[in-house]
PDB file of C-alpha atoms in Angstrom:
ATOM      1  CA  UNK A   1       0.000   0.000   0.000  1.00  0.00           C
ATOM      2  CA  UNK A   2       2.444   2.717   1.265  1.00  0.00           C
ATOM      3  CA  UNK A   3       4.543   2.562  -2.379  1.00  0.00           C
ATOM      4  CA  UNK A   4       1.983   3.215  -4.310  1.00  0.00           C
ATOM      5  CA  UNK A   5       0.884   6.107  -2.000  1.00  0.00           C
ATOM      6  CA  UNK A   6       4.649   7.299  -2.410  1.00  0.00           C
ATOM      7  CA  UNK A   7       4.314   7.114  -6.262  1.00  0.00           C
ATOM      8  CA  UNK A   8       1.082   8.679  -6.104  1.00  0.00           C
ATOM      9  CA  UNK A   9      -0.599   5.572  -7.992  1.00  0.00           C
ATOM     10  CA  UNK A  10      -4.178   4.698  -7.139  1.00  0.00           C
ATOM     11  CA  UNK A  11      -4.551   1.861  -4.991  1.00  0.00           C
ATOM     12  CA  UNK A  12      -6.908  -1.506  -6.771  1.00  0.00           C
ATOM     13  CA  UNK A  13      -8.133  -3.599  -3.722  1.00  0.00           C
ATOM     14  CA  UNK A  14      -9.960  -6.178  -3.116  1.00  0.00           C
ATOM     15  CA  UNK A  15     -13.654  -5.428  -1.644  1.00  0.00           C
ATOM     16  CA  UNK A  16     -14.009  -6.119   2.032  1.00  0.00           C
ATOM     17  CA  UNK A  17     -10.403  -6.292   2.676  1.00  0.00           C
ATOM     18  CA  UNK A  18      -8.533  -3.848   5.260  1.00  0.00           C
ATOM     19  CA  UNK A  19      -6.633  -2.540   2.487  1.00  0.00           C
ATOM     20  CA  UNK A  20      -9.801  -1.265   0.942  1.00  0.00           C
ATOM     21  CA  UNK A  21     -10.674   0.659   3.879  1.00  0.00           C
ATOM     22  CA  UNK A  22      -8.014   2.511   4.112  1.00  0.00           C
ATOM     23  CA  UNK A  23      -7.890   3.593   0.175  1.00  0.00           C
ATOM     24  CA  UNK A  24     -11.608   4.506   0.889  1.00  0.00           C
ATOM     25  CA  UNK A  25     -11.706   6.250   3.374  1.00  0.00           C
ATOM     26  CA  UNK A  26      -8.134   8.166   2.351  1.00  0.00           C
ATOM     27  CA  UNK A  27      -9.091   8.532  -1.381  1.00  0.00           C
ATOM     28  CA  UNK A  28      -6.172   6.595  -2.645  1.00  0.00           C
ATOM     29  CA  UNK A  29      -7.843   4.027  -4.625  1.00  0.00           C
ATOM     30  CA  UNK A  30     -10.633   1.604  -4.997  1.00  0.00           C
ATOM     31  CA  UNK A  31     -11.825  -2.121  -4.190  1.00  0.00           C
ATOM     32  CA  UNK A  32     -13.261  -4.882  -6.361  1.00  0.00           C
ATOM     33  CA  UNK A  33     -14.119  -7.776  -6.861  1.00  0.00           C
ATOM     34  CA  UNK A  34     -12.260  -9.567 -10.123  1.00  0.00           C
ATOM     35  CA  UNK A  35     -14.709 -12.598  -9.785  1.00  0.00           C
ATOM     36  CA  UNK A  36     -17.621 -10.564 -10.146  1.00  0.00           C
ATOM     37  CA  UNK A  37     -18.527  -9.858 -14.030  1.00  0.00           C
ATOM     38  CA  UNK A  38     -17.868  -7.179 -15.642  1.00  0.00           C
ATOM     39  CA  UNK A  39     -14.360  -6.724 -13.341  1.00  0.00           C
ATOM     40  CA  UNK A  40     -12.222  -5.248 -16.289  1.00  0.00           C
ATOM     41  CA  UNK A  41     -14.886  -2.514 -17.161  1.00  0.00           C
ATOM     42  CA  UNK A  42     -15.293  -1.226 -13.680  1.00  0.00           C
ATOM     43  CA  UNK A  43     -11.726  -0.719 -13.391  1.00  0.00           C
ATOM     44  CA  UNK A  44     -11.877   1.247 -16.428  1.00  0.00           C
ATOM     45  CA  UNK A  45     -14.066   2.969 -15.542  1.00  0.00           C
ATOM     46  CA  UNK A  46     -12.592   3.658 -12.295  1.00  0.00           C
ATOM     47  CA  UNK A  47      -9.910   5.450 -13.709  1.00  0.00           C
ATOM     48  CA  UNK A  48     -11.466   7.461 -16.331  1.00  0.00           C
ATOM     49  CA  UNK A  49     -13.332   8.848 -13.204  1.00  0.00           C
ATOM     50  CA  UNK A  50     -10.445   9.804 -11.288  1.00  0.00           C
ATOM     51  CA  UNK A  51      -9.435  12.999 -10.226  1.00  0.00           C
ATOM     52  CA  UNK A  52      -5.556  12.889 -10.599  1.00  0.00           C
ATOM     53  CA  UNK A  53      -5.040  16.217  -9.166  1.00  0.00           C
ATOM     54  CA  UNK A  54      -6.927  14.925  -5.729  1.00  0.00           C
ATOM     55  CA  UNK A  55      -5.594  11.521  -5.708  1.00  0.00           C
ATOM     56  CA  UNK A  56      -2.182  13.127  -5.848  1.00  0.00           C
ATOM     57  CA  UNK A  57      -2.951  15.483  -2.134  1.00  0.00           C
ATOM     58  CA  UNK A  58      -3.926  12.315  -1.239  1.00  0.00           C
ATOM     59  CA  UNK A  59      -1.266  10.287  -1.733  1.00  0.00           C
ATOM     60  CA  UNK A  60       0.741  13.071  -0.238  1.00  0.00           C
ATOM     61  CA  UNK A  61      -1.004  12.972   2.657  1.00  0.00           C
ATOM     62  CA  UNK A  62      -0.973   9.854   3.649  1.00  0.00           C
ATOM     63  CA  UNK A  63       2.999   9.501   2.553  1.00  0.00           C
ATOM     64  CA  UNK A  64       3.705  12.113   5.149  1.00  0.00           C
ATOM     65  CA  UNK A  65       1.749  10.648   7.973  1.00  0.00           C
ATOM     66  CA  UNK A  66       3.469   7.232   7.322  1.00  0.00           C
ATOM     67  CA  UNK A  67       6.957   8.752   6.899  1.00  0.00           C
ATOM     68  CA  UNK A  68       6.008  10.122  10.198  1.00  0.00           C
ATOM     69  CA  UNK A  69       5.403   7.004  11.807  1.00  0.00           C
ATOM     70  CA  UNK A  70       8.446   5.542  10.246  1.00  0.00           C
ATOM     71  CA  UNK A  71      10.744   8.444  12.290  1.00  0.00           C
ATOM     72  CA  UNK A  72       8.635   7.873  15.156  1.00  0.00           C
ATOM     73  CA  UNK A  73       9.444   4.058  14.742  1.00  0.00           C
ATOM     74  CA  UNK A  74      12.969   4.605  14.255  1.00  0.00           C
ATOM     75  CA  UNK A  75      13.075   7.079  17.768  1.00  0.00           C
ATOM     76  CA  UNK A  76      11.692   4.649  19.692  1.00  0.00           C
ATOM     77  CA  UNK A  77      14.154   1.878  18.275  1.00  0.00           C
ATOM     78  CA  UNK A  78      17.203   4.368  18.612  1.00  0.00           C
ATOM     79  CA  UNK A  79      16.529   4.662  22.515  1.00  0.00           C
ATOM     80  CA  UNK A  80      15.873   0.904  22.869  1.00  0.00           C
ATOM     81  CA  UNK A  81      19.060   0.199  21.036  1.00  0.00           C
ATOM     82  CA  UNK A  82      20.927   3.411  23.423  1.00  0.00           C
ATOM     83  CA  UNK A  83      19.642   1.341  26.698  1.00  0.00           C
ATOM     84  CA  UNK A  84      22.173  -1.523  26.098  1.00  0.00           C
ATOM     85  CA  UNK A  85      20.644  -3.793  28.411  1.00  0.00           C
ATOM     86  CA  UNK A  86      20.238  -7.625  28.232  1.00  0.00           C
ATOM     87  CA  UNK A  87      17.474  -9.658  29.415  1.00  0.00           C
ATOM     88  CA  UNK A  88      17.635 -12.448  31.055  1.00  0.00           C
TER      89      UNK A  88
END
């Protein structure tokens, strides 16, 4: 999920998963279902309704908030790492 956010590329997921969620409710992308019929033509038409311009604050969005969480990760680590200590 988070490279195509970083590339800006809409998200294709499938429906009911967690994945499609998130791309809902962020705007990054949609969910299907390829066994339904007619799979190929919603996609299509999908993306011939996208807005590129708002996809792409999307995307931006949610790249910031998970490179973030990735310096926040990496903090926490850092002063794990600085307490030297062994369990056990």
């Amino acid at each position: 999920y988070d490279d195509g956010v970083y590339y800006g590329k809409p998200q294709l997921c499938m429906e009911g998963s967690f994945m499609s969620v998130l791309c809902k409710g962020r705007g990054t992308g949609f969910s299907c279902n390829p066994y339904k019929e007619g799979f190929a033509d919603k996609i299509y038409e999908l993306y011939n309704q996208l807005d590129y311009e708002q996809l792409k604050r999307n995307c931006a969005g949610v790249a910031a908030e998970v490179s973030a969480q990735q310096e926040r990760n990496a903090a926490v680590l850092t002063e794990v790492l600085a307490k030297k200590e062994v369990v056990g």
